[in-house]
Every structure is written in structure tokens, then in C-alpha cells.
Amino acid sequence: MSSSIIDKNIGVGSAGTSNYVYIQSKEYAWIPARLDRLLSDDKNCKAEVTYVTKWNQEDDIKSGSSAISSFNSRNRTEIIPLKDYMNQTLPLQNVDESGELKEVEDMVDLAFLHEPAILYNLKARHKAGKPYTRTGDIVIAVNPYQWMMHLYSEETRRLYATKLVFGDNSDGSDLRATVPPHVYETSSLAYRGLAFEQQDQSVLVSGESGAGKTETVKILMNHLASVQNAAQLFDIDNASAMNTPGKSIKSDIVQRVLDSNPLLEAFGNAKTVKNDNSSRFGKYLQLQFDAEDPQHAAYAGRSMPRCVMAGSKCEVYLLEKSRVVSHNVGTERSYHIYYQLLASEERSTIWEGLERDMEDFGYVGYTDTHIIEGKSDAERYKLTKEALALIGVEGETFLQLMRAICIVLQLGNQMLEPDPDDEERSIITSTEELESLSSLMGINPEAITKALTERTVRARNEHFMVPLKADKAMDSRDALAKEIYAKTFLWLVRKINDATCAEWNYDKRGSNNMRFGLIGLLDIFGFESFETNRFEQLCINYANEKLQQKFTQDIFMSVQAEYEFEGIPLGQISYEDNVDVLKLVEGRMGLIAILNEECVRPKGADISFVRKVISTCNGNKSGGSSALWMERKFRDCQFGIKHYAANVLYDADGFVQKNMDTLPPDLLECAKQSSNPIVSKELENESMMNKKGSSSSASARKRGLISRKSSTRLVQSTVWSQFRSQLNSLMALLGETRTRYIRCIKPNTEKKPKSMMQSSTMEQLRCAGVVAAVIISRSAFPNRLEHSTVLERFILLKRTRKKYYIDNDNDNNNNSTQEDDVPKMVQQLLGPVLKSLKTKSKEGETEQAFIIGKTRTYFRAGALEFLEAERLEGLLNKAVEIQRFIRKHMAMGSFRVLKNATIYVQAHIRRHQEHQRYLTLRQKTITLQSFVRMIFAKNILLVLRWHHGATQFQKLYRGIVAQRHLTQIRTTVIFIQAMVRGALQRPKYKIDLHEWKEEAKMENQLIALQRRLEEAEERRVEAEKRAEEQAKQQPTEKIVYVNQPTDDDKEEKKHEPTSSSLEKSVVGTPAAAGPDPQDIIPTATAVQTLPANTREMVVADGQTAIVNNIHHHHLTAQQQRLMDESGKMLEHLRKEVFKLRSQNAQLRTDFDLLKDNNQRLMDANANAGASFGALNQHAKQLNKRNTKLTGEVNHLKQLLQKQNLAQVEVKEELKMKQNTYIAEVQSRLTCEKAISNIVDLVTNRCRDQRLVEDILQISDDCEEILAMNLAREEGGAGTEGIMKDKADKTEESEGTK
């Protein structure tokens, strides 16, 4: 900064705008201030500024004069050193003539384009509900944290399609100037570039987690689909076709492309500390279009070539595998598919083991978040299933996919602990979980245990099984889970590509070699810098460095195009690139090479890697890199890199292991035995597209051969090498396209609408490369203004009297001539003013402080600030001259008026002073009289107050006594009512108790009767047995019936009477005698009971019966029938007699019981009659007593109501007394002041000594009266206290009584 600028004094109250600047702040990045003046000494340059030091909220900070004036009470002036600012110049605010911030849609139009200007322009638009801002070809999207329907309506989509896609720019105008900034302009211009220019397009969307990258990509995809839909509806002869709502020809392919996006979110997104739906992978989505050649369209009579979406292909990068097995429980979640699967209603159908809580799975754990972006996990599961069905994953394939995820979940439940017999070995202690995993994978449990707890080591031609410790075995388990999930994710990507790629699904493809136009959407992670940065952050920042290099080159090309258009020499452009950082990372002896070498070494370690990096890449040595950042305070495993956005410190702990990331052969072979084809066949498939006509298994076998062949090599493919190759191919693909940029910004961490945290936003702008783009575009000329603005603003700095003006009323020829003269007028104006700022280049040529282009004037660093300072100085000089003439005129007029009014005023002043003295003395006398009268009246009031207080005290005391009496009476009444209710209910209770006892007695008697009946039955049975035994012992006749005939036999015996007759053996009795029923026994038993000498031999064939040594007698059939009937009749009669006897005994017993019960009921009835009479008489007495108590209660209620009214009156009276007391105090103070003023006035001005003494005596008397009144009041207060103590004692004595 030149000394001429330092020595200028800038007017604080100027209406100009250059005294509004920005000051650096650690808390708020940049804060607005007002520059008062610039100071300088021999060493340092300083500035005196006024700025706001405190805010209630950060959102109150804003640019412009209103920001300073609204905080005048808290403004502070401070001296700011300028050594920390670029070119020792404070950044100027972009404000208008009134000092208010100028908000622009395209920040290229800002006169002062720097960090704070970008920040406050974005903040002003964000608070106004405008999330999108343009910076050249870059669209900056600030997350509004609310859905604005007007920004994404169908009308808005048609507007951008009409203006940007189908608009006419044959005159070379910029179509973006016709519409406000929006991401729709990026998608529209990309579609236009592909359709008209036949050039592939790409859109790079970047930003930190939670900035809205994924949502922005969705908006772009939907708009591209609507644009290509509108392109098919567009008719050049019918312009209203674009405004016709309801038309849609969206194909199945387009719908499939749009609806497949939730799948990647379900399997690749997770909740983090910063974002509930954060993408944990990079994604490059290539939308394929069937683009028609413009010449063919012209031949066909169409003004616009056809460009139809034919499909899409997706590539993914750097899936965060560590989140598969670990995350911060409570604040974060793992991938969404875990929680969707556990919340689904059909989880038992997929696998029975899912019928558990989330806490039962080690990889999931507890979470309090079950709703993401307004939808629950169960609802998102349904959407995921529908999307999978859309790409053909349904039925058995769907179950295989879900069970592969279940395998990952179940692996987290395998607990490996040291073997109790050998600590060098490990065992699986969770046997039930192992069995579940075995059934789920379809693998023997022993094979799983062996694969997890042992490792195969190959040495030449021998193989050794080495046991693993518990921690190593747990690492193996996690490695298998991460590999299965990662390969399942790739399998899903291949399925999506198979269902959406144009090569397989587009119906109009002419041949397999048909080329499709591409619009790529890159949704990739932004620059990351945390407290602890690991291997993942290094890979992410390396990718951002590559993209930043591409971004810098594109910005350089845009600036080059601008300078060529303005006619400025290209040699003026200079910028810094990040070649040193990329060389440090991917150079021949860079970080990738050193880390790969360390991974190859048998005992490679992280510390060795860091030491090699320091020794090889140190910038202090020859061949080193200046991008390496090292300090002595760093630990052994730490090193830093100077990235384009910021210096990042990395912790190399785990770099070697994460870079290798190879699945051991034992685990791979074990997984191949699984019955799930996704697990067994896809673990070695790294591709993202399936080749047409070849199966995945064949390609897997091919890759298996290649991997086994390459396993013998010393250098294997590492994670970083693979990522570098993917990144190089991506950059090569981007290099063939026209790249456009969208930078997403996260305004605050609370997700509040219309709120911005300045420090974090500024850091994101630096990481997104926006600030770097500004530095490149303004490297040679930081400031630029339109020619008309220069002439209008700095016209007062002209060193000649020639007038510069632009007449807009001239004809076209004059206008064209005048436009040619504008640069000459600017040159004539600025040349003399900026002559002192001319410098010499390295070649010795003189360079002016400004360069004039066709439409704008470009200023070097410090030139515009110098002009502003000169302008303010000129305005200050003009203002001083104007003020001099105005002050002279005002002073002369004031003198004349003052001279004419002085004589008139002197006369009236003297009269007025005397009159005021008289009025003052009169007023004070009246005040003194009033005070004396008030003292006498107060004495009377005190006496009345004492009497009234005593009356109120007596009234309150009587009320308290009456209330206590009421309480005693109420307690007595309640007791009497309880006694009466008890007397009424007690007889009923006794009756119920007596009835219950009688019922119990009846039940006991019934039980006794049943017992007696059973005993009688037993005695009868015993008697019959004894009779049978006696009959057997006596030598009497026994009748044996042999082969009692059945009904069929009876029919046969009708025809054969001789053979069908019963044979009977009779001993000692005539044949005509009928058998005794007790003597009839079965034939087999009768034969066995006969004596040995009378044993019978019975032939049971229905024909004969032979009995040895017994005389046989034959009976006829009629006799036999008579005997049977008589026996049955006797048996029936015997049973009827027994039954009648039992009934008779039961009836007698019941009769006795009824007789006893009748007697008891008669006695109870007599007692109840007597009790009823007594209770009736007692009830009459209670009614009389209750009537009396009711009257007393009513009387007490009346007394209580009167007491409440008295209490209200006492309160009102107390308020009146309080007001009176306050008025008295105020009047007393007034009186005292008046007396004091009177005494002072009389003492100073009165010459009569007697009058002075009298007034002093009156003043003393008044003070004595006041003292007496105070003493009386204190005495009255004491008397009241004594009376209150007496009342309390009286209450206590009454309570005791």
C-alpha cells in the first residue's frame, strides 16, 4: 500500500461507501465495520475502525450502514494492524450510495469480490429465502433446511426448460441472465449442450455431510427427466405445447432410473453426527441419452434434435467399510438397511433370528432414531422392497440378498475369546449364535470356527495352520463381515446397472456398438479435516485434490475466455495450482508408492511408513515436496499435508492394514461353501457391470485364476492403488466432458432455516474451491467495474474541465460512436489520477494500475481503494467549502436576529424574574400552611385508626371462635351419622350371617346323610358276600347252568327241543323248585367250587352236559322260563324295597330339618320386630338432632360470610391507608424541602433579622411536631403489637379449652 493512501483522513460521516470494510474475526470469520482513518508509522500500517463488538445472535451480523447505526450503543473504536491483510488493504463492502448491502445473483458482478463479499452475499440471499447463487459457471447451493414448493414446481421446471434449453441465443447473449440462479440452470444447460453441441456433459456436486448433495442430485435427475420429456412435447410451430400441463411420456426406463436411487441410499447411507441421511460412498451416475445428430434433425425439419433418456450406469467409490462393524452408538447409526430389516413386518419370513431387539446385534446396538426425513424404518423398508422389485430383485433373489445382510449381522454376534488351555489360541464361546450362523450360511460350524480361529501360512510348497489370538480372530470376523457387505453392495450396483443401462434395456438401439450421449452426475464426498484424520480422510482429500485440479483448470479457461472477450492480454493471468500436493501423493516416490512398499514388506509398520515419508518427501531436502507439513510437536505416527483448502494433520495408525484390506484365503474358501449364491460367488467380483452374455460365475472363475496367478507376485493390488486407478479413469472420463459445478454449503449445524454460521460457512467455501476460483479470476485484477459506473462514480476526480457524460437520447449512430468513446473517456479520467501507482514489470515495462476492456475496467490490487480514498477526499474538500459558505450565511442571519431581539428580551426578562420570585415565595408559603394542617389532621386520623383497628380485631376474634365451634359441631354430626348407619346395617349383617350359618349346617347334614348312605350300601354288599360264602360252605344243592342260550340258539332250539334244553344237576331238592337268585353263579365258577367227588364236566357245545357222580334231571323249556322270570321279579322287588326305605329315611331327615328351620325363623322374626321398633324410635331422635344441627350450620355459614365481607373491607381499608401514608410521606418530604428552601431564601435575601429568626423558629417547631408524630406512630405500632400478642394468647387458651 502506498504512503499516499496511508496519510489520507477519511470522513466518518461521509455518504460514500468506501469507508465500509470487513475485519477478520476468529469467531465470526469476517465482521462488518466502518473505517474512520488510516494511520502509519515507520514500521507498520494501521487503521482505526468502528465495529460492533457484541450481538445477541450471529444472524444479526450484516453489512451496510444500518448494521453500524443499529448498534451505536455498543460500537467500539479499535486500531487494526494491516499486516495480516492482503496488500495491507481492508476488504471493502459492496454497498450502494445509501450504504446498504448490494445483493447480486451472480457474484462475478460484485465490484469487490473477495471472501467476506462472497460470505455476506450468500448470507443475505439465504436469509431472504434464496438458496441458490451463481459465481460464473459455478452454482452455490446453500441448504435451506426446508422444502420451498415455488422453487421446484412444475411451472419453474418449464420456465428453465423454455429459457435455457429451447431459448434462442443466436446473438451471443447469455441465457442465464434471463432466469435467477438455480440448479435447474445447470441441468438445462447440460441437456442443451448434449442435444445441440453433441458434447458429453458432467455435473460435479460436492460439499460436506449434510450440505444436501444427494438431494441436489435427485433434483437434477428429476429435472433432466422432465426436460427430456418436454423436449419430446416441444413443437416449434406450437409454442403453447410447453405450457400445456398434464402431458407426460415418461418411459419405464426413466421411471426405473429415478426409482432405483433409494436402493443406494438404503445400502450406502447412514446417520452421522452431522447428517441423518449421509452418503458414505462416492457415486458417479451416468445418464445415457439417445442424442440425434443436429444435421439429421435439420433434414427432418426439426429445429431441435431429439435427445431421449435411454438409461443410466452407476459407479461407486470408497464405501465406508468400517461403518459395517462399528459406529458411535447413541449418536450415529450403521447403514439404513440394518434398521429397515429389523423393523419390517416380514422379518420372520426372511430369517427367524431377526425376531430380536436391535441391542441383541453387536453391529447395530441401541439407537433412538427411527425416523429419517419424515419416514420410519418400516416405511423405508417397503420402499426399498418396491425399488428392488422394480429392478428384478424379488422372490428367491430378494431373500438371498436379505439373508446376505443377515449373515453380516450374525457375524457380529460371534464372540471369540482366548482358549482357557492356550492363550495363543481362540475359541467361539457363543455356540447358539454359531449354530444360527451355520444354518444361515449353510456351512458346517466346525468349518466356520476353523476359518475364524486359524490362518493358513504358505512357505514354498508347504502349508501351516497357525492359530490366531482372540483379537486377531475378531479382526478376521470383522474383515469377513465388511467384505460380504461390500461385495453385496457391488452386486446390488450391478443389478441396478443391468436394469437401467441403455445397452440392455433401450428398445431403439440400432446395434450393440451404438454410442449414447452422457450427462454424468458426480456426488462425491467433500474435503474433510477432523481432529483425528485417518486413511479414509487421506483418500477422500486426495480425490478432492484431483477434482480441484480439474476445477482450477476449468476456472482458468473461463477467465481466459473472459479476458479474450475483453481484449486483455493473457499474460496477465497467474494462479497457484496443487501440483505439489498431487506429486507428493501419487508421485514416483510419493505416499502411495511408499505405503504400497510398506505393505509388501513382511514386517511393514505404520511408523516405518511415516519415517520414510519424512526422509523422502521432506521439503528441506533435494527432491522433497513443499506440500509436506512437519513439526517437532507431531507424534511418531503423524504427518501433515498442505492441501489447497487447509493444512491437515493425519494419524497413520492403521494405514498399512487398511491399505491391504485383503480377505485371507481361509475365510474366502469358507465363504465359497455357503449356500447363499451372493456370498459364495460374488466375493471376488470387483466390477460394476455384468458383461452381456457372460455369467457372473464365469467371470468370477476367471478373476479367481487371475488372483491365484497374481498371488505369487510380491506386490498385490492395494486399496489406494485401486482407488487411484478408479480416480484416474474418472478424471479421464470427466476430461472428455463439459464439466459444470455445484457447490453445496451447510449453513449451520442446528438445521435451522434462514440461519448461517459464518465461520463454518467460510471454511466450506474454502474447501469447495470457491475462494480459489475467486483468487484465480481476480489474481491480476481483483476489482472490476463497468465503464458507466467508473465515469459516474469518479467524475469528480477529473483533472481537466472537459465534461464526460453519456446521452441515452441520441440515435443509434451517435450511441455507437459514444460507446467507442467511453473507453477513451475512462482512460482520460483514470490516467492522471492513477499515474502515481504505475509500476514496472520484470521485463522493465511500465504497467498501469488499470486496464480498460471492451465493457469493463479492471483494477490492480490497491488501485480501486486508492480511487475510493481520493474520491472521499474530494467529497470532503467539497463538503468543507460548502459548509464554509453556509456557516457564513447562517452566522450573519443569527447576528441580525440576536441584535434586534436583545433589547426586547432584556426588559421582559427583568419583569419575569421578579414575578417568578413572588410566585415561588407564595407557593412555598401555601405549602408550609398545608403541611401544618396535615400534621393536625393526621393526629385525629391516628386516633380513629386505633379505634377502628380494635373493632376489626374483636370482629376477627369472634369469627375465629365461631368457626372453631362450627368445626366441633360438624365433627359430632359426622360421628352420629356413622353410628346411625352402623345401627341400621348391623341387624342386616346378623341376618345374613345367620342364613349363611344355616346353609353351612344344611350342607354338613347333607354330607352326613351321603356318608351314612354309602356306609349302608357297603354293609349291604358285605352282607351279600357273607351270604354267598355261607352258601358255598353248606352241603346243599347247587344248580349249574351251562351254556345259557342266546337269541340265535333259542331259534335253533325251537326246532331241536331235546338238544336245546338246559341241563341241571340237583342234589337233595325236588326238580320243581326254582333257583334262588343268590345261588345263580357263572358256570365256570360253579364247577370249580364243587367238591372233588362231585366235579362236573361240562361240554359247552349246546347239546350235552355231563356231571360225574350226580343224578341228572331234565327240565322243560317252560319251567326254565318261569324260573328265570320269577328270579328277575324277586331281584327287582328287592331293589324297589331298598330304594323306598332309603327315600323314607331321607324324607324323615328333611322333615326334621325343616321343622328346626321354621322354629329358628319364628324366633328371628320376633327379634327383628323388637329391633325395628327400637331403631324407629332412635331414628326419630336422630332426625330431631339433625334438624337442630342444620340450623346451627346455616347460622355459622352466615357468620362466615359476614366475616369474609369484613375481611375484604379491612383489606380495602389497608390499601387506602397505605396510599394515604405514601401521600403523607411525599407531602412531608415536599414540605421539608419547601421549608428548607424558604429558610435558605430568607436567610440569603431577607434583611429583616427578626423575620429570619421567626421563620427559623417556625421551622424548628415543624421539625419538633414531625418528631412527635413519629414517636406517636412508633408507640401506636407498639400498642398494636401488644394487642396482637394478647389476641394470640386468647386464641391459645380457647384452643386448650
mmCIF file of N, CA and C in Angstrom, residues 952-964 966 1196-1211 1291:
data_model
loop_
_atom_site.group_PDB
_atom_site.id
_atom_site.type_symbol
_atom_site.label_atom_id
_atom_site.label_comp_id
_atom_site.label_asym_id
_atom_site.label_seq_id
_atom_site.Cartn_x
_atom_site.Cartn_y
_atom_site.Cartn_z
ATOM 1 N N GLN A 952 -62.010 -4.081 64.446
ATOM 2 C CA GLN A 952 -61.741 -5.144 63.487
ATOM 3 C C GLN A 952 -61.120 -6.359 64.156
ATOM 4 N N PHE A 953 -60.256 -6.125 65.148
ATOM 5 C CA PHE A 953 -59.649 -7.251 65.870
ATOM 6 C C PHE A 953 -60.689 -8.066 66.600
ATOM 7 N N GLN A 954 -61.629 -7.351 67.305
ATOM 8 C CA GLN A 954 -62.703 -8.076 68.010
ATOM 9 C C GLN A 954 -63.559 -8.884 67.034
ATOM 10 N N LYS A 955 -63.838 -8.269 65.882
ATOM 11 C CA LYS A 955 -64.658 -8.969 64.892
ATOM 12 C C LYS A 955 -63.955 -10.247 64.403
ATOM 13 N N LEU A 956 -62.682 -10.138 64.129
ATOM 14 C CA LEU A 956 -61.931 -11.313 63.683
ATOM 15 C C LEU A 956 -61.873 -12.386 64.759
ATOM 16 N N TYR A 957 -61.701 -11.970 66.012
ATOM 17 C CA TYR A 957 -61.629 -12.936 67.101
ATOM 18 C C TYR A 957 -62.939 -13.706 67.226
ATOM 19 N N ARG A 958 -64.075 -12.955 67.221
ATOM 20 C CA ARG A 958 -65.370 -13.642 67.308
ATOM 21 C C ARG A 958 -65.550 -14.629 66.144
ATOM 22 N N GLY A 959 -65.110 -14.209 64.968
ATOM 23 C CA GLY A 959 -65.239 -15.105 63.811
ATOM 24 C C GLY A 959 -64.442 -16.386 63.987
ATOM 25 N N ILE A 960 -63.242 -16.269 64.563
ATOM 26 C CA ILE A 960 -62.411 -17.461 64.779
ATOM 27 C C ILE A 960 -63.069 -18.395 65.762
ATOM 28 N N VAL A 961 -63.628 -17.846 66.856
ATOM 29 C CA VAL A 961 -64.294 -18.694 67.866
ATOM 30 C C VAL A 961 -65.498 -19.398 67.242
ATOM 31 N N ALA A 962 -66.297 -18.652 66.459
ATOM 32 C CA ALA A 962 -67.471 -19.265 65.826
ATOM 33 C C ALA A 962 -67.052 -20.364 64.846
ATOM 34 N N GLN A 963 -65.965 -20.153 64.137
ATOM 35 C CA GLN A 963 -65.503 -21.164 63.188
ATOM 36 C C GLN A 963 -65.073 -22.445 63.904
ATOM 37 N N ARG A 964 -64.388 -22.269 65.036
ATOM 38 C CA ARG A 964 -63.994 -23.469 65.813
ATOM 39 C C ARG A 964 -65.213 -24.213 66.321
ATOM 40 N N LEU A 966 -68.145 -24.279 64.944
ATOM 41 C CA LEU A 966 -68.716 -24.955 63.772
ATOM 42 C C LEU A 966 -67.959 -26.247 63.459
ATOM 43 N N LEU A 1196 -73.895 -20.619 61.185
ATOM 44 C CA LEU A 1196 -72.444 -20.454 61.100
ATOM 45 C C LEU A 1196 -72.015 -20.003 59.697
ATOM 46 N N LYS A 1197 -72.712 -20.493 58.655
ATOM 47 C CA LYS A 1197 -72.397 -20.045 57.293
ATOM 48 C C LYS A 1197 -72.621 -18.558 57.140
ATOM 49 N N GLN A 1198 -73.714 -18.077 57.735
ATOM 50 C CA GLN A 1198 -73.983 -16.636 57.674
ATOM 51 C C GLN A 1198 -72.893 -15.852 58.385
ATOM 52 N N LEU A 1199 -72.463 -16.364 59.549
ATOM 53 C CA LEU A 1199 -71.383 -15.681 60.276
ATOM 54 C C LEU A 1199 -70.094 -15.669 59.453
ATOM 55 N N LEU A 1200 -69.800 -16.809 58.799
ATOM 56 C CA LEU A 1200 -68.577 -16.894 57.989
ATOM 57 C C LEU A 1200 -68.632 -15.928 56.800
ATOM 58 N N GLN A 1201 -69.809 -15.779 56.179
ATOM 59 C CA GLN A 1201 -69.961 -14.859 55.054
ATOM 60 C C GLN A 1201 -69.750 -13.419 55.511
ATOM 61 N N LYS A 1202 -70.293 -13.111 56.707
ATOM 62 C CA LYS A 1202 -70.081 -11.765 57.230
ATOM 63 C C LYS A 1202 -68.602 -11.530 57.536
ATOM 64 N N GLN A 1203 -67.968 -12.558 58.045
ATOM 65 C CA GLN A 1203 -66.538 -12.427 58.349
ATOM 66 C C GLN A 1203 -65.728 -12.181 57.076
ATOM 67 N N ASN A 1204 -66.053 -12.893 55.974
ATOM 68 C CA ASN A 1204 -65.350 -12.683 54.699
ATOM 69 C C ASN A 1204 -65.551 -11.261 54.189
ATOM 70 N N LEU A 1205 -66.777 -10.750 54.290
ATOM 71 C CA LEU A 1205 -67.032 -9.375 53.871
ATOM 72 C C LEU A 1205 -66.222 -8.390 54.694
ATOM 73 N N ALA A 1206 -66.166 -8.672 56.014
ATOM 74 C CA ALA A 1206 -65.372 -7.787 56.871
ATOM 75 C C ALA A 1206 -63.902 -7.836 56.498
ATOM 76 N N GLN A 1207 -63.436 -9.031 56.155
ATOM 77 C CA GLN A 1207 -62.032 -9.154 55.764
ATOM 78 C C GLN A 1207 -61.736 -8.360 54.491
ATOM 79 N N VAL A 1208 -62.653 -8.411 53.513
ATOM 80 C CA VAL A 1208 -62.482 -7.628 52.289
ATOM 81 C C VAL A 1208 -62.451 -6.139 52.603
ATOM 82 N N GLU A 1209 -63.353 -5.709 53.516
ATOM 83 C CA GLU A 1209 -63.366 -4.290 53.876
ATOM 84 C C GLU A 1209 -62.062 -3.882 54.542
ATOM 85 N N VAL A 1210 -61.536 -4.793 55.397
ATOM 86 C CA VAL A 1210 -60.270 -4.483 56.070
ATOM 87 C C VAL A 1210 -59.146 -4.340 55.051
ATOM 88 N N LYS A 1211 -59.111 -5.248 54.053
ATOM 89 C CA LYS A 1211 -58.070 -5.152 53.024
ATOM 90 C C LYS A 1211 -58.172 -3.826 52.260
ATOM 91 N N GLU A 1291 -56.535 -16.843 71.841
ATOM 92 C CA GLU A 1291 -56.812 -17.953 70.923
ATOM 93 C C GLU A 1291 -56.217 -19.247 71.444
#
